PDB file of C-alpha atoms in Angstrom:
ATOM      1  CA  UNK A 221     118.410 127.821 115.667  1.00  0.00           C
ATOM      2  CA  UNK A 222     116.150 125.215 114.595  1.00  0.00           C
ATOM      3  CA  UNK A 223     115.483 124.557 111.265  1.00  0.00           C
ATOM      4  CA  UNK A 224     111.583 124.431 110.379  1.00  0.00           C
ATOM      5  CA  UNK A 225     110.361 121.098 108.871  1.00  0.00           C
ATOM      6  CA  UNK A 226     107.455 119.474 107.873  1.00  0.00           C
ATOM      7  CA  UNK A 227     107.468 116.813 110.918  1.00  0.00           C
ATOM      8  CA  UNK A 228     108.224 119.704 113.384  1.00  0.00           C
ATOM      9  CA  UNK A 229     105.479 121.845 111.868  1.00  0.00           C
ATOM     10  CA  UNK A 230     102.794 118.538 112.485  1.00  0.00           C
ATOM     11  CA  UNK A 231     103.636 118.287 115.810  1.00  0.00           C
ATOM     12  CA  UNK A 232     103.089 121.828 116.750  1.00  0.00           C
ATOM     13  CA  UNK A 233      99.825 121.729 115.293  1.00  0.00           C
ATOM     14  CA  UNK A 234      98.708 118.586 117.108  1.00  0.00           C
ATOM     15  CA  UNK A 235      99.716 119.995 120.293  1.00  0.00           C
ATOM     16  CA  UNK A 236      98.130 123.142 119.198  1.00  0.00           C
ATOM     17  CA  UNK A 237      94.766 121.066 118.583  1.00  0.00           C
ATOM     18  CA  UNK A 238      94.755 118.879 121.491  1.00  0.00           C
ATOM     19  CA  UNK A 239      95.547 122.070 123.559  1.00  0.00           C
ATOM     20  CA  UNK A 240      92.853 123.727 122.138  1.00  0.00           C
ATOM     21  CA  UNK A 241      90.553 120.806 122.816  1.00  0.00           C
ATOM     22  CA  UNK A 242      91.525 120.341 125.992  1.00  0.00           C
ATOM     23  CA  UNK A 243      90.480 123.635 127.169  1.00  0.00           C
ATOM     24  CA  UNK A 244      87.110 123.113 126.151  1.00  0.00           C
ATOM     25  CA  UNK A 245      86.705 119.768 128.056  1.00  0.00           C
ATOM     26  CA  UNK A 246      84.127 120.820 131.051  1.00  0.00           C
ATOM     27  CA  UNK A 247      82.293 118.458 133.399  1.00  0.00           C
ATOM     28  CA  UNK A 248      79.659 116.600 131.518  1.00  0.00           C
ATOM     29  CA  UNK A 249      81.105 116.746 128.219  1.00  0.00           C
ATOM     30  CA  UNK A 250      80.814 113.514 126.523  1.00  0.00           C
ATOM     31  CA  UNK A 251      83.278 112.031 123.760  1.00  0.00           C
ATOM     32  CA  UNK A 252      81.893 108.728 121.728  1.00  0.00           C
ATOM     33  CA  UNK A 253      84.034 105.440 120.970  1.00  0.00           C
ATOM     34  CA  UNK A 254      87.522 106.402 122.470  1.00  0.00           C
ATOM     35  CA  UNK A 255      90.546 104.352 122.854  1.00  0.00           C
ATOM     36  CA  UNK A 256      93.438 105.255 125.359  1.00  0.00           C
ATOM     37  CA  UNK A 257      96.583 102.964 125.510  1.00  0.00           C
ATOM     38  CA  UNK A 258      98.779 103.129 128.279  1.00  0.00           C
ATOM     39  CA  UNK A 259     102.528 101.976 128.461  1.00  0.00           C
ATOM     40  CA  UNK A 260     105.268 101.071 130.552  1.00  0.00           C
ATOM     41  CA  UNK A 261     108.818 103.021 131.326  1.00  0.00           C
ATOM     42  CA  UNK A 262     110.216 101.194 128.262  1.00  0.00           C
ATOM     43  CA  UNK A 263     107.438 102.422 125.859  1.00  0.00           C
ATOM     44  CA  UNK A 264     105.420  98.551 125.728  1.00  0.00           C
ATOM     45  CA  UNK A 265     102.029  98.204 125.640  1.00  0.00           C
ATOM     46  CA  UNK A 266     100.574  97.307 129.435  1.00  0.00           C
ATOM     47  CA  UNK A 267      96.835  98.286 129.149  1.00  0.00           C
ATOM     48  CA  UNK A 268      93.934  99.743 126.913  1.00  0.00           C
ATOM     49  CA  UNK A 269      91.021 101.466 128.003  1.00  0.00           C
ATOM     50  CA  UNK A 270      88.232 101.602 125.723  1.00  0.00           C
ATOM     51  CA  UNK A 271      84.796 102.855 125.718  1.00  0.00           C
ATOM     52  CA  UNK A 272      81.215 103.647 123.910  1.00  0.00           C
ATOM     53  CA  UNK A 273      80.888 106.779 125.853  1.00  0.00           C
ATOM     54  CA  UNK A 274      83.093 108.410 127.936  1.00  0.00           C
ATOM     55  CA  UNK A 275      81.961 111.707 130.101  1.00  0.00           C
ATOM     56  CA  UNK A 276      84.791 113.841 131.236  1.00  0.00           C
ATOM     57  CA  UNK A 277      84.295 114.648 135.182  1.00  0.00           C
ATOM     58  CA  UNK A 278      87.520 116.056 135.977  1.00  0.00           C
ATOM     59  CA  UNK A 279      91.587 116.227 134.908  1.00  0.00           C
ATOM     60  CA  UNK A 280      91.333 113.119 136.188  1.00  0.00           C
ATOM     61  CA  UNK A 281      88.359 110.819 136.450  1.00  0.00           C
ATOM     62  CA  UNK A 282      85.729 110.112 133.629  1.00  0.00           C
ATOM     63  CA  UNK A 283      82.320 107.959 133.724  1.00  0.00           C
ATOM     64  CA  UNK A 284      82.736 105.363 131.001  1.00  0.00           C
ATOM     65  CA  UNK A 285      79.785 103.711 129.381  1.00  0.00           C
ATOM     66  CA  UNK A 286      81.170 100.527 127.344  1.00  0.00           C
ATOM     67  CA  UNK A 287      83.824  99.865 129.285  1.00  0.00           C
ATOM     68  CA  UNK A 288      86.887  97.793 128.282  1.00  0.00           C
ATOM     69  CA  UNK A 289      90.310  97.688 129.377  1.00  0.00           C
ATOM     70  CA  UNK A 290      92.819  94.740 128.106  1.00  0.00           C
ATOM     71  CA  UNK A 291      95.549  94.040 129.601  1.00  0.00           C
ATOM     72  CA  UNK A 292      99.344  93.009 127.400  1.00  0.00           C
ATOM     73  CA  UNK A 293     102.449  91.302 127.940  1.00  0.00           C
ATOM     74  CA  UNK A 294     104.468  94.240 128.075  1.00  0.00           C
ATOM     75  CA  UNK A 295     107.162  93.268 125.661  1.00  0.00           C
ATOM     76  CA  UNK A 296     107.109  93.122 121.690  1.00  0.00           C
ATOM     77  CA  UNK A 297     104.652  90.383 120.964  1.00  0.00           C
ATOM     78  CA  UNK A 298     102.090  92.783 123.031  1.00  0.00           C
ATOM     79  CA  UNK A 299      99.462  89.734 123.496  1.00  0.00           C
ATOM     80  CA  UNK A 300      96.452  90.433 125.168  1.00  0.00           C
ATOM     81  CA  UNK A 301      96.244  88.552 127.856  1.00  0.00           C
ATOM     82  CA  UNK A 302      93.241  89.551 129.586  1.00  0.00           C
ATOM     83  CA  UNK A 303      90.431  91.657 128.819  1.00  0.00           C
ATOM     84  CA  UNK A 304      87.787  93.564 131.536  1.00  0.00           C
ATOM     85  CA  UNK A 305      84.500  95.108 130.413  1.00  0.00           C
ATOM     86  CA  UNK A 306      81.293  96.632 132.168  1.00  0.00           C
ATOM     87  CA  UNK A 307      78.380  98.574 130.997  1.00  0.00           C
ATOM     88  CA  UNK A 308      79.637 101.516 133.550  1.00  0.00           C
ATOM     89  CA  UNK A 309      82.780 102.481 134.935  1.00  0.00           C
ATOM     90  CA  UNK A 310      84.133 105.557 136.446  1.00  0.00           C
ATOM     91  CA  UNK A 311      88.068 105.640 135.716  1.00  0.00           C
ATOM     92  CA  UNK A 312      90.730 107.465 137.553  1.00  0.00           C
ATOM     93  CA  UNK A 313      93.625 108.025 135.533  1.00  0.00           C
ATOM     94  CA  UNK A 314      95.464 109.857 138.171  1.00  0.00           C
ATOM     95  CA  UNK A 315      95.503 106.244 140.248  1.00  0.00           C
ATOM     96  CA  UNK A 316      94.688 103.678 137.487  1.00  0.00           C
ATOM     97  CA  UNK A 317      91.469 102.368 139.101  1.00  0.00           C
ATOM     98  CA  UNK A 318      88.379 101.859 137.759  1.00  0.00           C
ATOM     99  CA  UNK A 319      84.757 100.840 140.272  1.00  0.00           C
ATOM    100  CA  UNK A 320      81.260 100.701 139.336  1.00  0.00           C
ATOM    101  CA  UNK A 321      77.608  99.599 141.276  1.00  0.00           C
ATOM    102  CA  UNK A 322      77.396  97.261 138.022  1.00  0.00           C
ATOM    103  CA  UNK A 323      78.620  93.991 136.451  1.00  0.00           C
ATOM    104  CA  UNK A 324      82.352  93.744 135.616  1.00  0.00           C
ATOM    105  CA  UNK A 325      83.304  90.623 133.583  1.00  0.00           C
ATOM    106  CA  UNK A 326      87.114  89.662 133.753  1.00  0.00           C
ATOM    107  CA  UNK A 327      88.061  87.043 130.848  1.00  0.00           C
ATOM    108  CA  UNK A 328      91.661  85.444 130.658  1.00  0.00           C
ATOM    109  CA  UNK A 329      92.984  82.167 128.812  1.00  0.00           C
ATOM    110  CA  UNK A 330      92.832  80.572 132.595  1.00  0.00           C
ATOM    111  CA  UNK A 331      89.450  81.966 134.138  1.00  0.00           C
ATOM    112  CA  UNK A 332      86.568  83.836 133.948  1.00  0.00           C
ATOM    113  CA  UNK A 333      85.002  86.330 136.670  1.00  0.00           C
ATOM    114  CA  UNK A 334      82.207  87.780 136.767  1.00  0.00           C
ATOM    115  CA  UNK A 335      80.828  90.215 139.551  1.00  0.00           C
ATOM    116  CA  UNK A 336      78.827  93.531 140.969  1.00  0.00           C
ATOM    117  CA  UNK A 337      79.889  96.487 143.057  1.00  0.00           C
ATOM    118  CA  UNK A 338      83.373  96.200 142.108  1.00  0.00           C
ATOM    119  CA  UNK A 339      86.892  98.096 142.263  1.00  0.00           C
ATOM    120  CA  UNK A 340      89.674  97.682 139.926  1.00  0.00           C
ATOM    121  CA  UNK A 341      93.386  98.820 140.827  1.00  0.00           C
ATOM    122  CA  UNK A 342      94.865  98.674 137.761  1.00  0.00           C
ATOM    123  CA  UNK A 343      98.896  98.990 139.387  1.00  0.00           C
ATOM    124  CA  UNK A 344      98.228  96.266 141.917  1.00  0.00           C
ATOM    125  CA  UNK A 345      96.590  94.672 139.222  1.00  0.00           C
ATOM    126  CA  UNK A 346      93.636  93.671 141.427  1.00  0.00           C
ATOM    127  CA  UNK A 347      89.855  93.258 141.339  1.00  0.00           C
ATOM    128  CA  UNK A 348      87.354  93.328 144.595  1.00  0.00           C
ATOM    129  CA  UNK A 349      84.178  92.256 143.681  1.00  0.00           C
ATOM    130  CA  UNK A 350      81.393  93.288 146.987  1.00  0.00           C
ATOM    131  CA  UNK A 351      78.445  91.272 145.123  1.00  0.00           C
ATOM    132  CA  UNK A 352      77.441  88.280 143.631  1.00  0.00           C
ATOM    133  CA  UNK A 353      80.193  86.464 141.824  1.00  0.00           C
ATOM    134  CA  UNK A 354      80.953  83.665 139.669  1.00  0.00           C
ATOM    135  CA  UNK A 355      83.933  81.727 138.753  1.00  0.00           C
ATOM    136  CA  UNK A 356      84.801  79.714 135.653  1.00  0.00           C
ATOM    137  CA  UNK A 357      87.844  78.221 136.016  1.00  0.00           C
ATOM    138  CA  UNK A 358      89.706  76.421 132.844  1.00  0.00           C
ATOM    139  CA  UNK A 359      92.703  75.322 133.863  1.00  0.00           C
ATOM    140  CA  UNK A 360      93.224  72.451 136.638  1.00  0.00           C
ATOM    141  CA  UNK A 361      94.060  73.295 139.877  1.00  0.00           C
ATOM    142  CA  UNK A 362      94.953  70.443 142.089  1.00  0.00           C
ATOM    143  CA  UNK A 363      93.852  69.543 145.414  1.00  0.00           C
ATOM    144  CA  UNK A 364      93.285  72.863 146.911  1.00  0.00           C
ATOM    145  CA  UNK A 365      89.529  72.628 147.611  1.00  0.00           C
ATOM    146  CA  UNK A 366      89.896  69.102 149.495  1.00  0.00           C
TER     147      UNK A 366
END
């Protein structure tokens, strides 16, 4: 039999709350400054997603105004190693991508992108930008563009 407890009592009633929240979550209903961390099989840090406004369209996909995801080392240091952020996103959890008509700017210690019309896929950890882009690079690299 288990024994009742404070800790086991807490987590009932946050899964009783976020239960209870859940089922009121219909399309269209909007939740202000969020934060969602995703991790790895081992439990590390791998990505954030942030946002100013998010607007829940399904179990699966929301419209995010604000966007911005960051991207860690997925180990104990957890560094941030690169961070991606639009004014609006749509974000499938379900596949971990993210595309919107809009800007995206990608910033890392070694580059920065910036581009329109674009499609994020978060596992593949790849970015197609269809529109006007720029590149800043800050690191050297070589002879490549002779």
């Amino acid at each position: 039999m288990l024994r009742v407890t404070k800790n086991r009592i807490l987590a009932l009633g946050t899964i009783a709350a976020t239960l209870a929240a859940y089922g009121q979550l219909r399309p269209d209903t909007a939740i202000e400054g969020f934060r969602i961390p995703l991790f790895d099989e081992t439990g590390y840090r791998t990505w954030q997603l942030r946002g100013e406004l998010a607007t829940y369209q399904s179990e699966t996909q929301i419209k995010i105004n604000g966007m911005r995801v960051s991207q860690f080392v997925a180990d104990e240091q957890n560094r941030e190693i690169a961070i991606l952020t639009s004014p609006e996103a749509i974000f499938h959890f379900d596949t971990t991508t993210a595309y919107g008509p809009g800007e995206l700017h990608v910033e890392t210690k070694a580059f920065e992108i910036t581009g329109y019309d674009w499609i994020w896929l978060g596992e593949k950890k790849q970015i197609t930008f269809n529109d006007t882009v720029k590149v800043t690079l800050y690191e050297e690299i070589g002879d490549i563009l002779k």
